[in-house]
Short mmCIF file of C-alpha atoms in Angstrom, two decimals:
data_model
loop_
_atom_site.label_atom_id
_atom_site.label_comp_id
_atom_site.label_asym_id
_atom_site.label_seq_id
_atom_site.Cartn_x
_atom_site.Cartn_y
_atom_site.Cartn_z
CA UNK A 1 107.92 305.09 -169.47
CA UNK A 2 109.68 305.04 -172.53
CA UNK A 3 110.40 301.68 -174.81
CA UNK A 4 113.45 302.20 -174.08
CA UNK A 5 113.04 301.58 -170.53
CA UNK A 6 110.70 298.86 -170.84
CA UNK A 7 111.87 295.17 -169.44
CA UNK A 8 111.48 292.70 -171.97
CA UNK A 9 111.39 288.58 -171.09
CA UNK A 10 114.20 286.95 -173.19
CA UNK A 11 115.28 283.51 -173.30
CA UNK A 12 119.17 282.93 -174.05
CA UNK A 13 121.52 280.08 -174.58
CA UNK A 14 124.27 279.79 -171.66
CA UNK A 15 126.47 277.06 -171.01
CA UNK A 16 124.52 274.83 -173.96
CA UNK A 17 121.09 275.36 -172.02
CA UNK A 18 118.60 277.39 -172.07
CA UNK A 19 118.22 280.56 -169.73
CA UNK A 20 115.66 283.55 -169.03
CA UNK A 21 116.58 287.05 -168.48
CA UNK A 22 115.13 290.03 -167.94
CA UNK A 23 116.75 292.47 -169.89
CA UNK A 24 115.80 296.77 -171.20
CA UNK A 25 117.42 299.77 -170.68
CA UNK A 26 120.61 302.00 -171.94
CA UNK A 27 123.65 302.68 -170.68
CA UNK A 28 126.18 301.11 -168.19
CA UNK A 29 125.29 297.20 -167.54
CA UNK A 30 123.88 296.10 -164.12
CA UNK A 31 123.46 292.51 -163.72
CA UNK A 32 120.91 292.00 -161.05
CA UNK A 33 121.56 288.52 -158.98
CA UNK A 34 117.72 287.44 -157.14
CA UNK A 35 117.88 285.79 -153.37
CA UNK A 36 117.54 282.38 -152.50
CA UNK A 37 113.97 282.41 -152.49
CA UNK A 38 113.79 282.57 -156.82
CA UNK A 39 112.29 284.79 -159.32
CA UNK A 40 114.08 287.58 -161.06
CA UNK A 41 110.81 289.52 -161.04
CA UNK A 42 109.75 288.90 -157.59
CA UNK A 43 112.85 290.71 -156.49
CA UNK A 44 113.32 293.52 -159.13
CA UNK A 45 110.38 294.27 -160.72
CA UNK A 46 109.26 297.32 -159.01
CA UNK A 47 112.75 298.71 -159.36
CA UNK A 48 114.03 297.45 -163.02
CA UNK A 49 112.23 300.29 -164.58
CA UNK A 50 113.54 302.62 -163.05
CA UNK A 51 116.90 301.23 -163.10
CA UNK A 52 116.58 300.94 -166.78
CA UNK A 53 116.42 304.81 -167.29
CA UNK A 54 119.77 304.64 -166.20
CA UNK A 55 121.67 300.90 -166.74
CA UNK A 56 121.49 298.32 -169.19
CA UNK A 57 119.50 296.00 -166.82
CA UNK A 58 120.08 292.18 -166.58
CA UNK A 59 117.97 290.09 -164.59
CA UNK A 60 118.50 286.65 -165.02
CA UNK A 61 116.44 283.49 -162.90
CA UNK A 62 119.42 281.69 -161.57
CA UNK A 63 119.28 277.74 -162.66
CA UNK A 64 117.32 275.87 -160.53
CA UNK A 65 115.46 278.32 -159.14
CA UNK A 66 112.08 278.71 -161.48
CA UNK A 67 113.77 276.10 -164.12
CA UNK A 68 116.30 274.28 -164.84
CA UNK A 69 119.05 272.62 -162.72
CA UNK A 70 121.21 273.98 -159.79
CA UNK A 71 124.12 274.58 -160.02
CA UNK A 72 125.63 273.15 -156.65
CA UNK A 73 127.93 276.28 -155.43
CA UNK A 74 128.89 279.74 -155.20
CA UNK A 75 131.76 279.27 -157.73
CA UNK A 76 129.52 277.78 -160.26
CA UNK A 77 126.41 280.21 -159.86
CA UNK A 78 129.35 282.79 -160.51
CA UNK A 79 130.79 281.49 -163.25
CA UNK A 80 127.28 281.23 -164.51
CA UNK A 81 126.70 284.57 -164.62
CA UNK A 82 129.97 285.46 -166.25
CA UNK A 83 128.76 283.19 -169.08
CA UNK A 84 125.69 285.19 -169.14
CA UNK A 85 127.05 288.12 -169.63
CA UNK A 86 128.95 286.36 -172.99
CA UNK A 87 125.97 284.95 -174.03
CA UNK A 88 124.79 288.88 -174.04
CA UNK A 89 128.09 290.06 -175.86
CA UNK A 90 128.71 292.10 -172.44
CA UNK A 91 132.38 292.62 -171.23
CA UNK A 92 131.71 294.36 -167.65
CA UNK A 93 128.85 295.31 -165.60
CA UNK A 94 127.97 296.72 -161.85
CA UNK A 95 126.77 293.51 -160.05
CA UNK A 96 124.08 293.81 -157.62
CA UNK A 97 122.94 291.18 -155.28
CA UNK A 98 119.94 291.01 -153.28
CA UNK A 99 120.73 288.37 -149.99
CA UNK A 100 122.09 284.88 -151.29
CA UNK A 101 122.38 287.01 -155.16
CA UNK A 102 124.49 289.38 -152.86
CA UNK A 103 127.13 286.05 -152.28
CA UNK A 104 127.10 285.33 -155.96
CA UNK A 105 127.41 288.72 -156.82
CA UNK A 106 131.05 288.52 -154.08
CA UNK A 107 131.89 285.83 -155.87
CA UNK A 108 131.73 287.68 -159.34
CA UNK A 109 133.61 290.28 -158.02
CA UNK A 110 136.23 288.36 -155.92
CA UNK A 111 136.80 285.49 -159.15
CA UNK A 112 136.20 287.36 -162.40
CA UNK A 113 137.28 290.80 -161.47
CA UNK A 114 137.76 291.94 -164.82
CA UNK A 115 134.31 291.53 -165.47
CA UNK A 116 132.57 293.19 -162.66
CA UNK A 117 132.61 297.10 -162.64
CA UNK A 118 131.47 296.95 -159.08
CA UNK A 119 129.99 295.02 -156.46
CA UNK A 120 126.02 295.98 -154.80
CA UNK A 121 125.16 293.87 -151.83
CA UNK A 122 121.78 294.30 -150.84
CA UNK A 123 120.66 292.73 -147.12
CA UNK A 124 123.34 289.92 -148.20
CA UNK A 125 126.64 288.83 -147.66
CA UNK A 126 129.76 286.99 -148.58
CA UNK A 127 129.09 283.15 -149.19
CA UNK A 128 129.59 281.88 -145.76
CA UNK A 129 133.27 280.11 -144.36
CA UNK A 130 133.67 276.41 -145.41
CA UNK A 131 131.65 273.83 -142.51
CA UNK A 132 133.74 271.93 -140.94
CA UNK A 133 134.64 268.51 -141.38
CA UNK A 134 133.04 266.67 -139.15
CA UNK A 135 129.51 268.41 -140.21
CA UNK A 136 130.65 267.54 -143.75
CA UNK A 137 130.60 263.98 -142.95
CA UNK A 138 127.60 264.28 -140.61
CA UNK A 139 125.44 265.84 -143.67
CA UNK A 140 125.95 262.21 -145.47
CA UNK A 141 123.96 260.75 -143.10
CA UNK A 142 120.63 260.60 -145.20
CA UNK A 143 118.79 261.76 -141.53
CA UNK A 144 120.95 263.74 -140.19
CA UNK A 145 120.94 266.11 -143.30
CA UNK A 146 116.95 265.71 -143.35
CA UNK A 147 117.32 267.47 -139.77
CA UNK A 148 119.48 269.91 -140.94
CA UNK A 149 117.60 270.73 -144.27
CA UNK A 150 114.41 271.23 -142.00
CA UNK A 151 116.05 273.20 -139.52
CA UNK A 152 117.31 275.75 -142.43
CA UNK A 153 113.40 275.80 -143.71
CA UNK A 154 111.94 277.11 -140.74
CA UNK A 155 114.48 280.04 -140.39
CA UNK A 156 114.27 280.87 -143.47
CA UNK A 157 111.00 280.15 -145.45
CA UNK A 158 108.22 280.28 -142.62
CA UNK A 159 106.04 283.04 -142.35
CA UNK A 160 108.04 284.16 -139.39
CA UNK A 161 111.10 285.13 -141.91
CA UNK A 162 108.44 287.00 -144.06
CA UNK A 163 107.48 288.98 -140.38
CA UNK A 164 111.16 289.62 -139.89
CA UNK A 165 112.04 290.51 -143.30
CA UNK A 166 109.30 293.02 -144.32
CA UNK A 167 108.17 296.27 -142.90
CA UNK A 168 104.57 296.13 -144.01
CA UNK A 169 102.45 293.29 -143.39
CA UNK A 170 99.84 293.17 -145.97
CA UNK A 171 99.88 291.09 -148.66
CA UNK A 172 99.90 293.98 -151.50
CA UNK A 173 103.52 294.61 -149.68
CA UNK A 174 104.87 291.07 -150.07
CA UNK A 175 106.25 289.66 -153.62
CA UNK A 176 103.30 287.73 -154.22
CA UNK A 177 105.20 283.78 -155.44
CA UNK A 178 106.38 283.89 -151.70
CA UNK A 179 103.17 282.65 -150.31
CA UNK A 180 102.85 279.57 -151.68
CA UNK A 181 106.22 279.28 -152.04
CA UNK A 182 106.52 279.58 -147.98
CA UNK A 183 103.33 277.16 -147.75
CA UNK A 184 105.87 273.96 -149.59
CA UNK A 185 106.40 271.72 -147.29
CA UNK A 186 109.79 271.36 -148.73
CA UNK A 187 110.74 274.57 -150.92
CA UNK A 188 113.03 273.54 -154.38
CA UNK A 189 115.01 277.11 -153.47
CA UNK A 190 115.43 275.84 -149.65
CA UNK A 191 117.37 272.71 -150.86
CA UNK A 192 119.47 274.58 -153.24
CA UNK A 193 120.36 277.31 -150.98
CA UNK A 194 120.97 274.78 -147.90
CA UNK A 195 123.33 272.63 -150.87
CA UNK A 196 125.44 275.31 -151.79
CA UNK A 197 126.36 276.83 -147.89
CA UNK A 198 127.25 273.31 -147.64
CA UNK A 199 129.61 273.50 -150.67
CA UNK A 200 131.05 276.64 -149.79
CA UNK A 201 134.65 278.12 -149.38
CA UNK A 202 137.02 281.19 -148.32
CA UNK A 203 136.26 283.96 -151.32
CA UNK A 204 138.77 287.01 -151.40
CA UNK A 205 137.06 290.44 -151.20
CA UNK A 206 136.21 291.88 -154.51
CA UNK A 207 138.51 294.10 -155.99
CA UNK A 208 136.52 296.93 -157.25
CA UNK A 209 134.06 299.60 -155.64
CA UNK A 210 131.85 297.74 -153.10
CA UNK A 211 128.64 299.07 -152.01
CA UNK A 212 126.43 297.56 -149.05
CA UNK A 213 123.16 299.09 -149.85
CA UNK A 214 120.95 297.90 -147.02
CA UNK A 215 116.66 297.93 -146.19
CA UNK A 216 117.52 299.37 -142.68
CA UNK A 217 114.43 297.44 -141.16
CA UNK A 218 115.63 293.78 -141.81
CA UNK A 219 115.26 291.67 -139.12
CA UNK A 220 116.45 289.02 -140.17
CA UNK A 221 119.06 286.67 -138.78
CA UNK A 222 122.38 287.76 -140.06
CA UNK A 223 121.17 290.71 -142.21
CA UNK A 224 119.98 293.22 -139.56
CA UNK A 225 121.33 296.71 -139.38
CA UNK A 226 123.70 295.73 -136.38
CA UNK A 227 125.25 292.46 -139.19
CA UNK A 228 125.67 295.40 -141.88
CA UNK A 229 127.66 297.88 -139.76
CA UNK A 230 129.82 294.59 -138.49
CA UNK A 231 130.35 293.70 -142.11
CA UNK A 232 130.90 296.93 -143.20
CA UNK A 233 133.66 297.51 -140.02
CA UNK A 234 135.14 294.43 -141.82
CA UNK A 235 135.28 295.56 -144.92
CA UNK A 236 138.18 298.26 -145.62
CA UNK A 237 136.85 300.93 -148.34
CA UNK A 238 133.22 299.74 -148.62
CA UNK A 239 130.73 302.18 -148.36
CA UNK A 240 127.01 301.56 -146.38
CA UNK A 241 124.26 303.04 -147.38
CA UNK A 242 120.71 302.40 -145.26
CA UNK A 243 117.57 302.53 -147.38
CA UNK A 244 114.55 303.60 -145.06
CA UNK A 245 111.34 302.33 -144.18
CA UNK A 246 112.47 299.09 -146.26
CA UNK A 247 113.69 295.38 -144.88
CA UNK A 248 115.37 292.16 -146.77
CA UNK A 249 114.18 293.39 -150.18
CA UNK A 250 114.50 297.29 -150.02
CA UNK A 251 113.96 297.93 -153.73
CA UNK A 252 110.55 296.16 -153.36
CA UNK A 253 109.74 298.20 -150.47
CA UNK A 254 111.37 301.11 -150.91
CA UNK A 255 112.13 301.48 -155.11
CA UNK A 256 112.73 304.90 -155.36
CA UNK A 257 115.14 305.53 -152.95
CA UNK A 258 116.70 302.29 -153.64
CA UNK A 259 117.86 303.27 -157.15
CA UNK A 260 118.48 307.02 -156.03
CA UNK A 261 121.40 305.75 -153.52
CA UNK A 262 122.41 303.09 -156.12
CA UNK A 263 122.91 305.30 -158.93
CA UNK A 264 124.67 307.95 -156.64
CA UNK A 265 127.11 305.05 -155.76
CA UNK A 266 127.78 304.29 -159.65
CA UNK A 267 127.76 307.58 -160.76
CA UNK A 268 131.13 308.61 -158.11
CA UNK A 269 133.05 305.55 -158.07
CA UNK A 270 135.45 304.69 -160.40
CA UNK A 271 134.70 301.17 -162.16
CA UNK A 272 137.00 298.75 -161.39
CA UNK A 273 136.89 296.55 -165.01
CA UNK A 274 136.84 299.08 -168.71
#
């Protein structure tokens, strides 16, 4: 691997605060967007080399997440990012989203077209429809939203998710912060994620190239291979690509081909934003 290539930690100023990103590489920009469980490197790392002999790579930990505070919804966590991208002198880049990254990443595209080249969702999709009101008003209830909050944990940061989500079982296979992350008895990334779906609301499709790129083993609720053919049926001009022998985080599982069907995608569309 070449210096060039190499990922480097940075911290940055965006917004008046301070930020970390994970930035190396030449060429076109590709902002990378982790999922709800946190960490920038637990979800790229064994693919933002190899990206990097291709992209400008930028892998930033989403506030709240590892540091900092949350943000609160979709529409800020994307306007976050397109601050990021100022704070890196960056006018347009391919955004890539890996599960809840994957709505942000919608958002980017849907919001700030002009600043998103193209949209990569990875085993994700678009930030859910609005809840209705009287859920709105039930979530107030200081118990009610303690049932709800738990309820969202043990879907979605019990060791059953990590069964559903990931082909191999050993723990060499697994990003290793998940395990005690999934041993909390109250996750910080579980009450962020569960705050924002409840803040959400009706995003147009993004206007640009839009990829679904998608570990074809994910068994996970809402992000199987059956939910990415009904997305993709929904989506008019998207293309679907399955990565094999991969689930929720195919380029942790599966790098190589990962980045060969990503940089196919980017190399033949045309980029929405100059």
């Amino acid at each position: 691997m070449s210096e060039a290539h190499r990922i480097e930690r940075r911290q940055v100023e965006v917004n008046g605060r301070p930020a970390t990103v994970y930035v190396g590489g030449d060429g076109p920009p590709l902002l990378l967007i982790h999922g709800g469980w946190g960490s920038a490197p637990g979800h790229w790392s064994r693919a933002w080399e190899q990206l990097a002999e291709h992209y400008r790579v930028v892998a930033p930990e989403l506030p709240g997440f590892v540091e900092g505070e949350a943000l609160g919804s979709y529409e800020a966590y994307g306007q976050w990012s397109v601050a990021l991208l100022d704070a890196l002198d960056i006018q347009a880049a391919w955004c890539v989203g890996n599960s809840f990254g994957g709505s942000v990443a919608w958002v980017v595209g849907s919001e700030h077209p002009e600043r998103c080249l193209g949209v990569i969702i990875v085993n994700g999709l678009p930030p859910p429809a609005p809840p209705p009101a009287w859920m709105i008003r039930l979530g107030r209830w200081r118990p009610a939203r303690a049932l709800m909050l738990g309820l969202y944990r043990r879907v979605a940061f019990t060791q059953g998710m990590l069964d559903r989500a990931f082909v191999a079982k050993g723990a060499a296979d697994v990003p290793a912060f998940l395990a005690p992350l999934f041993r909390e008895r109250m996750p910080r990334p579980a009450e962020i994620v569960f705050e924002v779906m409840g803040s959400s609301r009706e995003f147009a499709a993004p206007r640009g190239p839009v990829l679904l790129l998608w570990g074809q083993q994910d068994r996970g609720p809402g992000s199987s291979e059956a939910s990415a053919r009904k997305f993709h049926a929904r989506l008019p001009g998207s293309q679907l690509v399955f990565v094999p022998r991969a689930g929720h985080l195919p380029q942790w599982e599966n790098p190589a081909r990962f980045v060969q069907e990503l940089v196919a995608f980017t190399q033949a569309a045309v980029p929405h934003a100059a």
